[in-house]
C-alpha positions as a Markdown table, in Angstrom:
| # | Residue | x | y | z |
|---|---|---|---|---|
| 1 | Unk | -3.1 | -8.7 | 39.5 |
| 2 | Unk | -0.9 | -7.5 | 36.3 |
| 3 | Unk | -2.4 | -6.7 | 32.9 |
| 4 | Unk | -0.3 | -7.5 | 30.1 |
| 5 | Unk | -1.6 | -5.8 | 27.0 |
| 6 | Unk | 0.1 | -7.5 | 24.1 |
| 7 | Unk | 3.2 | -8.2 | 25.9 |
| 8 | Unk | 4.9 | -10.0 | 23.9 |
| 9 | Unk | 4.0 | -9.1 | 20.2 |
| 10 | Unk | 6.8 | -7.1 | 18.8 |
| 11 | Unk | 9.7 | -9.6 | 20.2 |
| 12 | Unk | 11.9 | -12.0 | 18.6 |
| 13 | Unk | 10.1 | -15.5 | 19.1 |
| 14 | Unk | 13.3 | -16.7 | 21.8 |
| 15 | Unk | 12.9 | -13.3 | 23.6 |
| 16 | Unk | 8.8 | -14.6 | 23.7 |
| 17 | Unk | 9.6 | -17.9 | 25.2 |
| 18 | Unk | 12.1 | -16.0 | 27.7 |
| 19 | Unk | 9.1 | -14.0 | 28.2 |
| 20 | Unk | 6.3 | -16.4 | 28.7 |
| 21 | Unk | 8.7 | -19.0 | 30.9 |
| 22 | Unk | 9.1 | -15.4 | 33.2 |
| 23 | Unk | 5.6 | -14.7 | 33.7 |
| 24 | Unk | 4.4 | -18.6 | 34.1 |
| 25 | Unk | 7.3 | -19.1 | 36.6 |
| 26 | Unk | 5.9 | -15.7 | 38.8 |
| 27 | Unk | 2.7 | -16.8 | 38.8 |
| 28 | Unk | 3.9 | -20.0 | 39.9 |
| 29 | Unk | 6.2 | -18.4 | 42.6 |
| 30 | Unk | 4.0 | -15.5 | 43.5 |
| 31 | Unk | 0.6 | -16.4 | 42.9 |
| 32 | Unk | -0.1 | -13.6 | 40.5 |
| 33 | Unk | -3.2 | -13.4 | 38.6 |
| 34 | Unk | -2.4 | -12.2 | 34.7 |
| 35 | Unk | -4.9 | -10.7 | 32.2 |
| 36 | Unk | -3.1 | -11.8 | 29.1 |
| 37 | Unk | -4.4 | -9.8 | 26.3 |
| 38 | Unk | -3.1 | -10.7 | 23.1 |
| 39 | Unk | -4.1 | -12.0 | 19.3 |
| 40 | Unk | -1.6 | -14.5 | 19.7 |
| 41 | Unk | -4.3 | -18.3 | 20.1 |
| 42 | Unk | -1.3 | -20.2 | 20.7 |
| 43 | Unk | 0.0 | -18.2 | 23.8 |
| 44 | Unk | -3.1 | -17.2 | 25.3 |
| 45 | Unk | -3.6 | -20.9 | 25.7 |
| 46 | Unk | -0.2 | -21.7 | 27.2 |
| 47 | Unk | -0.4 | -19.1 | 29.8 |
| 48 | Unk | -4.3 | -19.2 | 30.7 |
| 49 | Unk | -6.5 | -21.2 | 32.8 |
| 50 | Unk | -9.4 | -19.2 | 31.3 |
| 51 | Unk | -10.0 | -17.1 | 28.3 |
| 52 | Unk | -12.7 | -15.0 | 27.2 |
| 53 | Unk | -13.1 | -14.2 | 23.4 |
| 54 | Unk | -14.4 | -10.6 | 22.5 |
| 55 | Unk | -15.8 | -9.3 | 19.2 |
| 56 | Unk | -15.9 | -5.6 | 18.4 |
| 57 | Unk | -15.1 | -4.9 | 22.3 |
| 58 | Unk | -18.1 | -7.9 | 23.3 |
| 59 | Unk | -17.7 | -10.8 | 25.4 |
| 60 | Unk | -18.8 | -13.7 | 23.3 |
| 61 | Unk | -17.4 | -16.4 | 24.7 |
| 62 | Unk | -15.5 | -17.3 | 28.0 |
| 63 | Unk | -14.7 | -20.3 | 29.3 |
| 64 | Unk | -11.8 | -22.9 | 30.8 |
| 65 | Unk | -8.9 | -23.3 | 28.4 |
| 66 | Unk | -9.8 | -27.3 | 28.2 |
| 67 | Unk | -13.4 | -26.6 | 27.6 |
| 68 | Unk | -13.2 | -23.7 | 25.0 |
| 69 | Unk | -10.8 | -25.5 | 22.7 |
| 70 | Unk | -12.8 | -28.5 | 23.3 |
| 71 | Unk | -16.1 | -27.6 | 22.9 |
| 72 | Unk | -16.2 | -23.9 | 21.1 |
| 73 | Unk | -19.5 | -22.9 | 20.8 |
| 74 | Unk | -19.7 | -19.5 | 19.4 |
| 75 | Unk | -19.8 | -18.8 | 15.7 |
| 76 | Unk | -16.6 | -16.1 | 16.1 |
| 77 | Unk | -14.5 | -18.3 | 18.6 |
| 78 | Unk | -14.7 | -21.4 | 16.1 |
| 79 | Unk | -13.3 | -19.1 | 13.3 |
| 80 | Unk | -10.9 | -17.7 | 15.3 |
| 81 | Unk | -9.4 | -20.8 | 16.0 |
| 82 | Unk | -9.8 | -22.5 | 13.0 |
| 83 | Unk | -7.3 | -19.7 | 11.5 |
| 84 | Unk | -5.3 | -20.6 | 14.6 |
| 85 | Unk | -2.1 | -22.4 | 12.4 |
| 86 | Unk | -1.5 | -25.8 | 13.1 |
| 87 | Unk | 2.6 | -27.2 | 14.0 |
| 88 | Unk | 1.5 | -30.7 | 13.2 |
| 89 | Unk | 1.3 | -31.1 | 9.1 |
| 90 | Unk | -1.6 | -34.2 | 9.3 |
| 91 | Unk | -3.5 | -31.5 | 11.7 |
| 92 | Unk | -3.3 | -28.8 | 9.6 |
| 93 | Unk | -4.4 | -30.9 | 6.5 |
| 94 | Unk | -7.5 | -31.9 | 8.2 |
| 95 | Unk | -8.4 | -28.8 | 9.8 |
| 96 | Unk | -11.3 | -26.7 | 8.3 |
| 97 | Unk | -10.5 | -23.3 | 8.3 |
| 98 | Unk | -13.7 | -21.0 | 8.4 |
| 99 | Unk | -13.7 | -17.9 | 6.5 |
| 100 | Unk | -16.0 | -15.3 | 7.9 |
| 101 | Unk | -18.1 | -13.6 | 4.9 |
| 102 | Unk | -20.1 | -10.3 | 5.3 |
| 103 | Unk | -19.0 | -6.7 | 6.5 |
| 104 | Unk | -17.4 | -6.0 | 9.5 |
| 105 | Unk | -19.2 | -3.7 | 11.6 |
| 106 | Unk | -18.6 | 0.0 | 12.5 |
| 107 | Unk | -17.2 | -0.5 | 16.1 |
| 108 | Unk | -17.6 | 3.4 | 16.6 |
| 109 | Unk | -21.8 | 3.3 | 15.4 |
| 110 | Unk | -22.7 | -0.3 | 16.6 |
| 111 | Unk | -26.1 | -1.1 | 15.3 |
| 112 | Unk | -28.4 | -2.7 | 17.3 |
| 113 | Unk | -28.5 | -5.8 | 18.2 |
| 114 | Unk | -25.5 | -8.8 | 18.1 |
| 115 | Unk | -22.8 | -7.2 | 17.0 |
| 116 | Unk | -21.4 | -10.2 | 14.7 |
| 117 | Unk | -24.8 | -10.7 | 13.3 |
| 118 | Unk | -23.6 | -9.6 | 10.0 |
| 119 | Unk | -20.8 | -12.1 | 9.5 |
| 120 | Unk | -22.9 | -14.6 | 10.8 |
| 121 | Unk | -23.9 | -17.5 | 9.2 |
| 122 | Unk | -26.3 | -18.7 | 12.1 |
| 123 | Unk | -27.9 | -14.9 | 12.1 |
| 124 | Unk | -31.6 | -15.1 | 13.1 |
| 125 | Unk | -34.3 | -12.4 | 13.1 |
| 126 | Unk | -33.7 | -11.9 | 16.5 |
| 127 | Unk | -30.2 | -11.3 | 16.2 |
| 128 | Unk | -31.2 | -7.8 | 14.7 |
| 129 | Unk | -32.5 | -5.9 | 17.1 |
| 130 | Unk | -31.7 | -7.6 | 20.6 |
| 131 | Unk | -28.1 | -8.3 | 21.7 |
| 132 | Unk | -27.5 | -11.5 | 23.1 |
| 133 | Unk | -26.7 | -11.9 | 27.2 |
| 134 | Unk | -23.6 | -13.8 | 28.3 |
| 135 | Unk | -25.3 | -16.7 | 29.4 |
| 136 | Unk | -24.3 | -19.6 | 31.8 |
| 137 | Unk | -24.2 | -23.1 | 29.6 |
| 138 | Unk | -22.1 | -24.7 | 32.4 |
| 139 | Unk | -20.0 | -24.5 | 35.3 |
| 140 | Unk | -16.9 | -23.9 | 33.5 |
| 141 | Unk | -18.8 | -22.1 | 29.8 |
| 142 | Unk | -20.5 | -18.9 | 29.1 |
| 143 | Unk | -21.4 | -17.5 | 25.7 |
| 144 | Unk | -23.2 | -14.6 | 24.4 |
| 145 | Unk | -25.0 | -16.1 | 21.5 |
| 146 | Unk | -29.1 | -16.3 | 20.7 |
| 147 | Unk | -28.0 | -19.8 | 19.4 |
| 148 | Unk | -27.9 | -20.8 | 22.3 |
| 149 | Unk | -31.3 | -19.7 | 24.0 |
């Protein structure tokens, strides 16, 4: 088990891909089990078979690569990866990009509650005062979200 911690982030984009080939091929070769943290959508995809999505230090979302990109169902992930940029021109034209509005929480006086609540457009009452459980939607999805109750 090796934790990468933004391995990759301050290299030249060929040193990356030298990088990334490395650690696929050792997993391949070793079996090694990565946890790939890093801002980098695009990567984190490449080299996962599962990612989990955290706001403000909270799991929100975590699922299969396939299924997340497929069927994103937390408010955060899907504007996360909307900003994700787009290598195909007709896809990025007809992507929607969502812009989260509202203040971004203090991350060192949480208030109660979900923590994205505030820059989220599906906020309920109950969102608040209770923060939501990582629940189980499927086999393969889990998401922390009172939408989804």
């Amino acid at each position: 088990f090796i934790v990468c911690n933004e391995p990759i982030s301050a290299l030249d984009v060929s040193i990356q891909s030298q990088i990334i080939n490395l650690l696929k091929e050792l997993q391949k070769s070793h079996g090694f089990t990565y946890m790939f943290i890093a801002h980098d959508l695009n990567i984190v995809k490449y080299i996962s078979d599962r990612i989990a999505v955290m706001y403000l230090g909270n799991l929100v979302e975590y699922a299969e690569v396939e299924e997340l990109y497929e069927h994103m169902m937390h408010p955060y992930t899907k504007a996360l990866i909307s900003a994700e940029p787009a290598a195909d021109p007709d896809k990025a034209e007809a992507s929607q990009r969502i812009v989260l509005q509202g203040d971004v929480p203090s991350p060192i006086n949480p208030a109660p509650g979900c923590p994205f609540r505030s820059r989220c457009q599906y906020a309920k009452e109950i969102c608040g005062s209770v923060k939501p459980d990582l629940k189980k939607i499927n086999d393969k999805h889990f998401v922390a979200c009172h939408l989804f109750e």
